[in-house]
mmCIF file of C-alpha atoms in Angstrom:
data_model
loop_
_atom_site.group_PDB
_atom_site.id
_atom_site.type_symbol
_atom_site.label_atom_id
_atom_site.label_comp_id
_atom_site.label_asym_id
_atom_site.label_seq_id
_atom_site.Cartn_x
_atom_site.Cartn_y
_atom_site.Cartn_z
ATOM 1 C CA MET Y 12 163.406 100.537 -99.385
ATOM 2 C CA LYS Y 13 162.569 96.835 -99.659
ATOM 3 C CA GLN Y 14 163.948 96.402 -103.174
ATOM 4 C CA LEU Y 15 167.194 97.722 -104.604
ATOM 5 C CA PRO Y 16 166.408 100.906 -106.521
ATOM 6 C CA LYS Y 17 166.928 100.833 -110.264
ATOM 7 C CA LEU Y 18 167.505 104.557 -110.845
ATOM 8 C CA VAL Y 19 168.967 107.373 -108.748
ATOM 9 C CA ALA Y 20 168.260 110.962 -109.829
ATOM 10 C CA PHE Y 21 170.877 113.491 -108.761
ATOM 11 C CA ASP Y 22 170.431 117.222 -108.646
ATOM 12 C CA VAL Y 23 173.726 118.904 -109.589
ATOM 13 C CA ASP Y 24 174.410 122.246 -107.860
ATOM 14 C CA GLY Y 25 174.382 121.975 -104.085
ATOM 15 C CA THR Y 26 173.968 118.208 -104.281
ATOM 16 C CA LEU Y 27 176.503 116.571 -106.566
ATOM 17 C CA VAL Y 28 178.855 119.584 -106.584
ATOM 18 C CA GLY Y 29 179.374 122.750 -104.585
ATOM 19 C CA ARG Y 30 180.213 126.123 -106.064
ATOM 20 C CA ASP Y 31 183.689 124.839 -106.903
ATOM 21 C CA LEU Y 32 181.938 122.506 -109.401
ATOM 22 C CA ALA Y 33 184.120 119.588 -108.303
ATOM 23 C CA ILE Y 34 182.821 116.052 -107.746
ATOM 24 C CA SER Y 35 184.550 114.725 -104.644
ATOM 25 C CA GLU Y 36 186.472 111.465 -104.687
ATOM 26 C CA GLY Y 37 184.065 110.081 -102.115
ATOM 27 C CA VAL Y 38 181.076 110.784 -104.351
ATOM 28 C CA ARG Y 39 182.864 109.294 -107.351
ATOM 29 C CA ALA Y 40 183.575 106.102 -105.445
ATOM 30 C CA ALA Y 41 180.007 105.797 -104.134
ATOM 31 C CA VAL Y 42 178.543 106.381 -107.596
ATOM 32 C CA ALA Y 43 180.869 103.703 -108.998
ATOM 33 C CA ARG Y 44 179.669 101.235 -106.351
ATOM 34 C CA MET Y 45 176.083 102.137 -107.230
ATOM 35 C CA GLN Y 46 176.718 101.425 -110.896
ATOM 36 C CA ASP Y 47 178.519 98.171 -110.090
ATOM 37 C CA ALA Y 48 175.344 97.127 -108.247
ATOM 38 C CA GLY Y 49 173.371 97.637 -111.442
ATOM 39 C CA VAL Y 50 171.692 100.905 -110.431
ATOM 40 C CA ALA Y 51 171.528 103.611 -113.105
ATOM 41 C CA GLY Y 52 172.075 107.313 -112.448
ATOM 42 C CA CYS Y 53 170.674 110.399 -114.114
ATOM 43 C CA LEU Y 54 171.154 114.129 -113.645
ATOM 44 C CA VAL Y 55 168.165 116.377 -112.952
ATOM 45 C CA THR Y 56 169.050 120.062 -112.970
ATOM 46 C CA GLY Y 57 168.099 123.585 -113.900
ATOM 47 C CA ARG Y 58 171.345 123.872 -115.826
ATOM 48 C CA MET Y 59 171.613 124.198 -119.576
ATOM 49 C CA TYR Y 60 172.402 120.954 -121.386
ATOM 50 C CA ARG Y 61 175.931 121.977 -122.342
ATOM 51 C CA ALA Y 62 176.580 122.943 -118.714
ATOM 52 C CA THR Y 63 175.286 119.542 -117.543
ATOM 53 C CA VAL Y 64 176.435 116.904 -119.992
ATOM 54 C CA PRO Y 65 180.116 117.083 -118.950
ATOM 55 C CA PHE Y 66 179.090 115.855 -115.481
ATOM 56 C CA ALA Y 67 177.001 113.034 -116.981
ATOM 57 C CA ARG Y 68 179.870 111.901 -119.188
ATOM 58 C CA ASP Y 69 182.379 112.230 -116.372
ATOM 59 C CA LEU Y 70 180.279 109.855 -114.253
ATOM 60 C CA GLU Y 71 179.503 107.635 -117.254
ATOM 61 C CA PHE Y 72 175.739 108.143 -116.951
ATOM 62 C CA ASP Y 73 173.974 107.235 -120.175
ATOM 63 C CA ALA Y 74 170.411 107.816 -118.940
ATOM 64 C CA PRO Y 75 168.679 110.883 -120.385
ATOM 65 C CA VAL Y 76 169.834 114.193 -118.921
ATOM 66 C CA ILE Y 77 167.055 116.307 -117.416
ATOM 67 C CA CYS Y 78 168.035 119.955 -117.766
ATOM 68 C CA TYR Y 79 166.307 123.354 -117.600
ATOM 69 C CA GLN Y 80 164.265 122.019 -114.635
ATOM 70 C CA GLY Y 81 162.819 119.426 -117.007
ATOM 71 C CA ALA Y 82 161.981 121.719 -119.916
ATOM 72 C CA ALA Y 83 164.488 119.738 -121.984
ATOM 73 C CA ILE Y 84 165.386 116.055 -121.704
ATOM 74 C CA ILE Y 85 168.338 115.007 -123.835
ATOM 75 C CA ASP Y 86 170.175 111.759 -124.571
ATOM 76 C CA PRO Y 87 173.813 112.325 -123.525
ATOM 77 C CA THR Y 88 175.066 109.554 -125.820
ATOM 78 C CA THR Y 89 173.644 111.106 -129.000
ATOM 79 C CA ASP Y 90 172.650 114.682 -127.995
ATOM 80 C CA ASP Y 91 169.155 113.908 -129.320
ATOM 81 C CA VAL Y 92 166.399 116.026 -127.748
ATOM 82 C CA LEU Y 93 163.814 113.619 -126.359
ATOM 83 C CA SER Y 94 161.467 116.271 -124.983
ATOM 84 C CA HIS Y 95 161.331 120.067 -125.078
ATOM 85 C CA THR Y 96 158.594 122.199 -123.518
ATOM 86 C CA ALA Y 97 159.199 125.923 -123.934
ATOM 87 C CA LEU Y 98 157.577 129.067 -122.573
ATOM 88 C CA ASP Y 99 155.033 130.497 -124.983
ATOM 89 C CA ASN Y 100 156.075 133.738 -126.679
ATOM 90 C CA ALA Y 101 153.234 135.691 -125.070
ATOM 91 C CA LEU Y 102 154.578 134.747 -121.632
ATOM 92 C CA VAL Y 103 158.126 135.553 -122.709
ATOM 93 C CA ARG Y 104 157.077 139.059 -123.754
ATOM 94 C CA GLU Y 105 155.212 139.544 -120.482
ATOM 95 C CA ILE Y 106 158.285 138.493 -118.496
ATOM 96 C CA VAL Y 107 160.469 140.898 -120.485
ATOM 97 C CA GLY Y 108 158.055 143.714 -119.617
ATOM 98 C CA ILE Y 109 158.155 142.848 -115.913
ATOM 99 C CA ALA Y 110 161.958 142.787 -115.938
ATOM 100 C CA GLU Y 111 162.133 146.111 -117.765
ATOM 101 C CA GLN Y 112 159.748 147.748 -115.314
ATOM 102 C CA GLY Y 113 161.533 146.339 -112.258
ATOM 103 C CA LYS Y 114 165.052 146.812 -113.643
ATOM 104 C CA MET Y 115 165.752 143.134 -113.086
ATOM 105 C CA HIS Y 116 168.598 141.156 -114.633
ATOM 106 C CA LEU Y 117 166.757 138.759 -116.948
ATOM 107 C CA GLN Y 118 168.199 135.873 -118.954
ATOM 108 C CA LEU Y 119 166.266 134.044 -121.679
ATOM 109 C CA TYR Y 120 167.246 130.651 -123.078
ATOM 110 C CA ARG Y 121 166.973 129.303 -126.618
ATOM 111 C CA ASN Y 122 168.802 126.532 -128.496
ATOM 112 C CA ASP Y 123 171.057 125.876 -125.475
ATOM 113 C CA GLU Y 124 172.289 129.481 -125.407
ATOM 114 C CA TYR Y 125 171.312 132.186 -122.937
ATOM 115 C CA TYR Y 126 170.749 135.826 -123.688
ATOM 116 C CA CYS Y 127 170.901 138.971 -121.593
ATOM 117 C CA GLU Y 128 171.215 142.700 -122.183
ATOM 118 C CA ALA Y 129 174.362 143.385 -120.163
ATOM 119 C CA ARG Y 130 177.395 141.807 -118.598
ATOM 120 C CA ASN Y 131 177.311 142.554 -114.879
ATOM 121 C CA ARG Y 132 177.872 140.809 -111.565
ATOM 122 C CA PHE Y 133 174.684 138.792 -112.022
ATOM 123 C CA SER Y 134 175.584 137.513 -115.479
ATOM 124 C CA ASP Y 135 179.113 136.862 -114.231
ATOM 125 C CA LEU Y 136 177.788 134.765 -111.325
ATOM 126 C CA TYR Y 137 175.704 132.662 -113.696
ATOM 127 C CA ALA Y 138 178.576 132.318 -116.169
ATOM 128 C CA SER Y 139 180.980 131.195 -113.445
ATOM 129 C CA LEU Y 140 178.637 128.442 -112.277
ATOM 130 C CA SER Y 141 177.471 127.306 -115.704
ATOM 131 C CA GLU Y 142 180.883 127.685 -117.351
ATOM 132 C CA ALA Y 143 179.020 129.153 -120.330
ATOM 133 C CA GLN Y 144 179.064 132.723 -121.571
ATOM 134 C CA PRO Y 145 175.926 134.751 -122.418
ATOM 135 C CA VAL Y 146 174.908 136.138 -125.764
ATOM 136 C CA VAL Y 147 174.601 139.862 -125.041
ATOM 137 C CA VAL Y 148 171.909 141.618 -127.089
ATOM 138 C CA ALA Y 149 170.750 145.200 -127.176
ATOM 139 C CA SER Y 150 167.141 144.197 -126.514
ATOM 140 C CA LEU Y 151 165.640 140.957 -125.235
ATOM 141 C CA ARG Y 152 162.292 142.304 -126.353
ATOM 142 C CA GLU Y 153 163.538 142.367 -129.934
ATOM 143 C CA ALA Y 154 165.617 139.186 -129.748
ATOM 144 C CA PHE Y 155 162.578 137.217 -128.522
ATOM 145 C CA ALA Y 156 159.876 139.211 -130.311
ATOM 146 C CA TYR Y 157 158.483 136.094 -131.988
ATOM 147 C CA SER Y 158 160.326 133.301 -130.220
ATOM 148 C CA PRO Y 159 159.482 130.976 -127.331
ATOM 149 C CA ALA Y 160 162.138 130.468 -124.646
ATOM 150 C CA THR Y 161 163.155 127.244 -122.970
ATOM 151 C CA LYS Y 162 163.061 129.149 -119.691
ATOM 152 C CA ALA Y 163 163.552 132.589 -118.151
ATOM 153 C CA VAL Y 164 165.830 133.308 -115.200
ATOM 154 C CA ILE Y 165 166.050 136.420 -113.059
ATOM 155 C CA VAL Y 166 169.350 136.699 -111.188
ATOM 156 C CA ALA Y 167 169.356 138.907 -108.098
ATOM 157 C CA ASP Y 168 170.737 139.243 -104.605
ATOM 158 C CA GLU Y 169 169.072 136.690 -102.335
ATOM 159 C CA PRO Y 170 166.657 139.080 -100.533
ATOM 160 C CA ASP Y 171 165.486 140.485 -103.872
ATOM 161 C CA ALA Y 172 165.226 137.012 -105.386
ATOM 162 C CA ARG Y 173 162.984 135.948 -102.516
ATOM 163 C CA ARG Y 174 160.685 138.931 -103.123
ATOM 164 C CA TYR Y 175 160.632 138.411 -106.885
ATOM 165 C CA ASP Y 176 159.808 134.738 -106.393
ATOM 166 C CA GLU Y 177 156.788 135.533 -104.241
ATOM 167 C CA ALA Y 178 155.510 138.247 -106.579
ATOM 168 C CA LEU Y 179 155.985 136.194 -109.737
ATOM 169 C CA ARG Y 180 154.346 133.109 -108.229
ATOM 170 C CA ALA Y 181 151.268 135.198 -107.527
ATOM 171 C CA ARG Y 182 151.280 136.823 -110.958
ATOM 172 C CA PHE Y 183 151.760 133.605 -112.954
ATOM 173 C CA GLU Y 184 149.660 131.261 -110.833
ATOM 174 C CA GLY Y 185 147.994 128.793 -113.170
ATOM 175 C CA ARG Y 186 149.967 130.104 -116.159
ATOM 176 C CA ALA Y 187 153.633 129.269 -115.505
ATOM 177 C CA ASN Y 188 155.826 127.422 -113.044
ATOM 178 C CA VAL Y 189 157.960 129.780 -110.932
ATOM 179 C CA THR Y 190 160.694 128.269 -108.771
ATOM 180 C CA ARG Y 191 164.108 128.964 -107.264
ATOM 181 C CA SER Y 192 167.192 126.858 -107.847
ATOM 182 C CA LEU Y 193 170.087 128.662 -106.196
ATOM 183 C CA PRO Y 194 169.214 131.418 -103.715
ATOM 184 C CA GLU Y 195 170.000 134.059 -106.361
ATOM 185 C CA PHE Y 196 168.053 132.467 -109.244
ATOM 186 C CA VAL Y 197 164.305 132.795 -109.886
ATOM 187 C CA GLU Y 198 163.257 130.578 -112.779
ATOM 188 C CA ILE Y 199 160.093 130.721 -114.880
ATOM 189 C CA LEU Y 200 159.012 127.748 -116.982
ATOM 190 C CA ASP Y 201 156.032 126.359 -118.812
ATOM 191 C CA LEU Y 202 153.319 125.290 -116.389
ATOM 192 C CA ALA Y 203 153.778 121.606 -117.280
ATOM 193 C CA VAL Y 204 157.503 121.635 -116.521
ATOM 194 C CA ASP Y 205 159.077 120.470 -113.277
ATOM 195 C CA LYS Y 206 161.697 117.961 -112.221
ATOM 196 C CA GLY Y 207 159.134 115.439 -111.009
ATOM 197 C CA ALA Y 208 157.340 115.234 -114.348
ATOM 198 C CA ALA Y 209 160.712 114.858 -116.048
ATOM 199 C CA LEU Y 210 161.752 112.028 -113.727
ATOM 200 C CA ARG Y 211 158.543 110.174 -114.549
ATOM 201 C CA PHE Y 212 159.320 110.620 -118.269
ATOM 202 C CA VAL Y 213 162.835 109.213 -117.893
ATOM 203 C CA ALA Y 214 161.775 106.348 -115.625
ATOM 204 C CA GLU Y 215 159.112 105.291 -118.120
ATOM 205 C CA ARG Y 216 161.579 105.526 -120.996
ATOM 206 C CA LEU Y 217 164.024 103.295 -119.105
ATOM 207 C CA GLY Y 218 161.314 100.851 -118.043
ATOM 208 C CA VAL Y 219 161.828 101.640 -114.362
ATOM 209 C CA GLU Y 220 158.910 101.669 -111.940
ATOM 210 C CA ILE Y 221 158.757 105.091 -110.275
ATOM 211 C CA GLU Y 222 158.583 103.303 -106.915
ATOM 212 C CA ARG Y 223 162.122 102.044 -107.544
ATOM 213 C CA THR Y 224 163.657 105.475 -108.010
ATOM 214 C CA VAL Y 225 165.601 107.533 -105.483
ATOM 215 C CA ALA Y 226 166.037 111.300 -105.858
ATOM 216 C CA ILE Y 227 168.581 113.506 -104.085
ATOM 217 C CA GLY Y 228 168.271 117.305 -104.061
ATOM 218 C CA ASP Y 229 168.930 120.424 -102.038
ATOM 219 C CA SER Y 230 166.721 123.294 -103.141
ATOM 220 C CA TRP Y 231 163.204 124.606 -103.710
ATOM 221 C CA ASN Y 232 163.088 123.384 -107.301
ATOM 222 C CA ASP Y 233 163.764 119.822 -106.104
ATOM 223 C CA ARG Y 234 160.467 119.508 -104.265
ATOM 224 C CA PRO Y 235 158.563 118.013 -107.257
ATOM 225 C CA LEU Y 236 161.493 115.653 -107.816
ATOM 226 C CA LEU Y 237 161.468 114.290 -104.280
ATOM 227 C CA GLU Y 238 157.675 114.061 -104.318
ATOM 228 C CA ALA Y 239 157.711 112.037 -107.554
ATOM 229 C CA ALA Y 240 160.482 109.612 -106.606
ATOM 230 C CA GLY Y 241 159.935 106.389 -104.731
ATOM 231 C CA PHE Y 242 162.293 107.702 -102.044
ATOM 232 C CA GLY Y 243 163.347 111.333 -101.689
ATOM 233 C CA VAL Y 244 166.521 112.531 -99.963
ATOM 234 C CA ALA Y 245 167.168 116.166 -99.007
ATOM 235 C CA MET Y 246 170.668 117.503 -98.508
ATOM 236 C CA GLY Y 247 171.530 119.048 -95.159
ATOM 237 C CA SER Y 248 171.471 122.560 -96.644
ATOM 238 C CA ALA Y 249 167.913 122.168 -97.937
ATOM 239 C CA PRO Y 250 165.244 124.750 -97.070
ATOM 240 C CA ASP Y 251 162.271 123.750 -94.954
ATOM 241 C CA GLU Y 252 160.060 123.566 -98.046
ATOM 242 C CA LEU Y 253 162.128 120.613 -99.265
ATOM 243 C CA ARG Y 254 162.758 118.976 -95.907
ATOM 244 C CA VAL Y 255 159.050 118.539 -95.242
ATOM 245 C CA VAL Y 256 158.592 116.276 -98.285
ATOM 246 C CA ALA Y 257 161.841 114.312 -97.902
ATOM 247 C CA ASP Y 258 161.914 110.718 -96.695
ATOM 248 C CA ALA Y 259 165.412 111.307 -95.323
ATOM 249 C CA ILE Y 260 167.899 114.107 -94.740
ATOM 250 C CA VAL Y 261 171.649 113.680 -95.139
ATOM 251 C CA ALA Y 262 174.736 115.874 -94.779
ATOM 252 C CA ASP Y 263 175.324 118.870 -97.028
ATOM 253 C CA VAL Y 264 177.468 118.847 -100.164
ATOM 254 C CA ALA Y 265 180.601 119.916 -98.283
ATOM 255 C CA HIS Y 266 180.279 116.797 -96.140
ATOM 256 C CA ASP Y 267 179.471 114.345 -98.957
ATOM 257 C CA GLY Y 268 175.757 114.001 -98.324
ATOM 258 C CA VAL Y 269 175.441 112.103 -101.612
ATOM 259 C CA VAL Y 270 177.777 109.414 -100.263
ATOM 260 C CA GLU Y 271 175.610 109.098 -97.154
ATOM 261 C CA ALA Y 272 172.457 108.901 -99.271
ATOM 262 C CA LEU Y 273 173.840 106.173 -101.519
ATOM 263 C CA GLU Y 274 175.290 104.120 -98.692
ATOM 264 C CA ARG Y 275 172.201 104.304 -96.473
ATOM 265 C CA TYR Y 276 169.314 104.280 -98.941
ATOM 266 C CA VAL Y 277 170.580 102.689 -102.151
ATOM 267 C CA LEU Y 278 173.403 100.249 -101.364
ATOM 268 C CA ALA Y 279 172.349 99.159 -97.875
#
């Protein structure tokens, strides 16, 4: 890039941290150098806010946190909700019906809590990564009978998640945004919600030209983010769908791809 970027957007899982949820010392040092150069950082993730804000505060990011794939954008210094775009109740009820029929493990999100009907290996996987426990209810249909949901997530083994993703994309085309974050997670959001739209919101709020943003991500849900940013970087573990829109590809999270991205495309 010809000019020093003003804002770097970091995906969290698979980019900033691996499944151990630890930020490496190398990444910490590179982020500190980035901040010393006057470049701001923000987090852009599918995570819940309370599962994201500890990372933002740890890295001393004060830019708005983009969580729930962009369905909620929240100020980490005040916890004020700057934007919230939820799934309409009619869509929520339709999703519940699909999950019931297909015996899928469904989680629905509201007020920064997530709800499911049973504790099982799928809820346990999500809880271990989010470090947040579910609210277990007897019936999601009843718990969300009249309520919108920030998002819906189906957790499944990877082959099943791939099939569900394809089927749900076809079913909700033009009505909702269906994406995958981790290989086991299929996420359903309002049609207007994606990480790219959220990055544009934050950049405008900070007075940063979108051309002077860099985004780093690793998964399917990061495609709109990399497409929106002035310069998009895919991690080495990224699927082909993300690689094809990336301006550069770096190492995976285990080999500090974020450090490579910052050193080569932000601080160079």
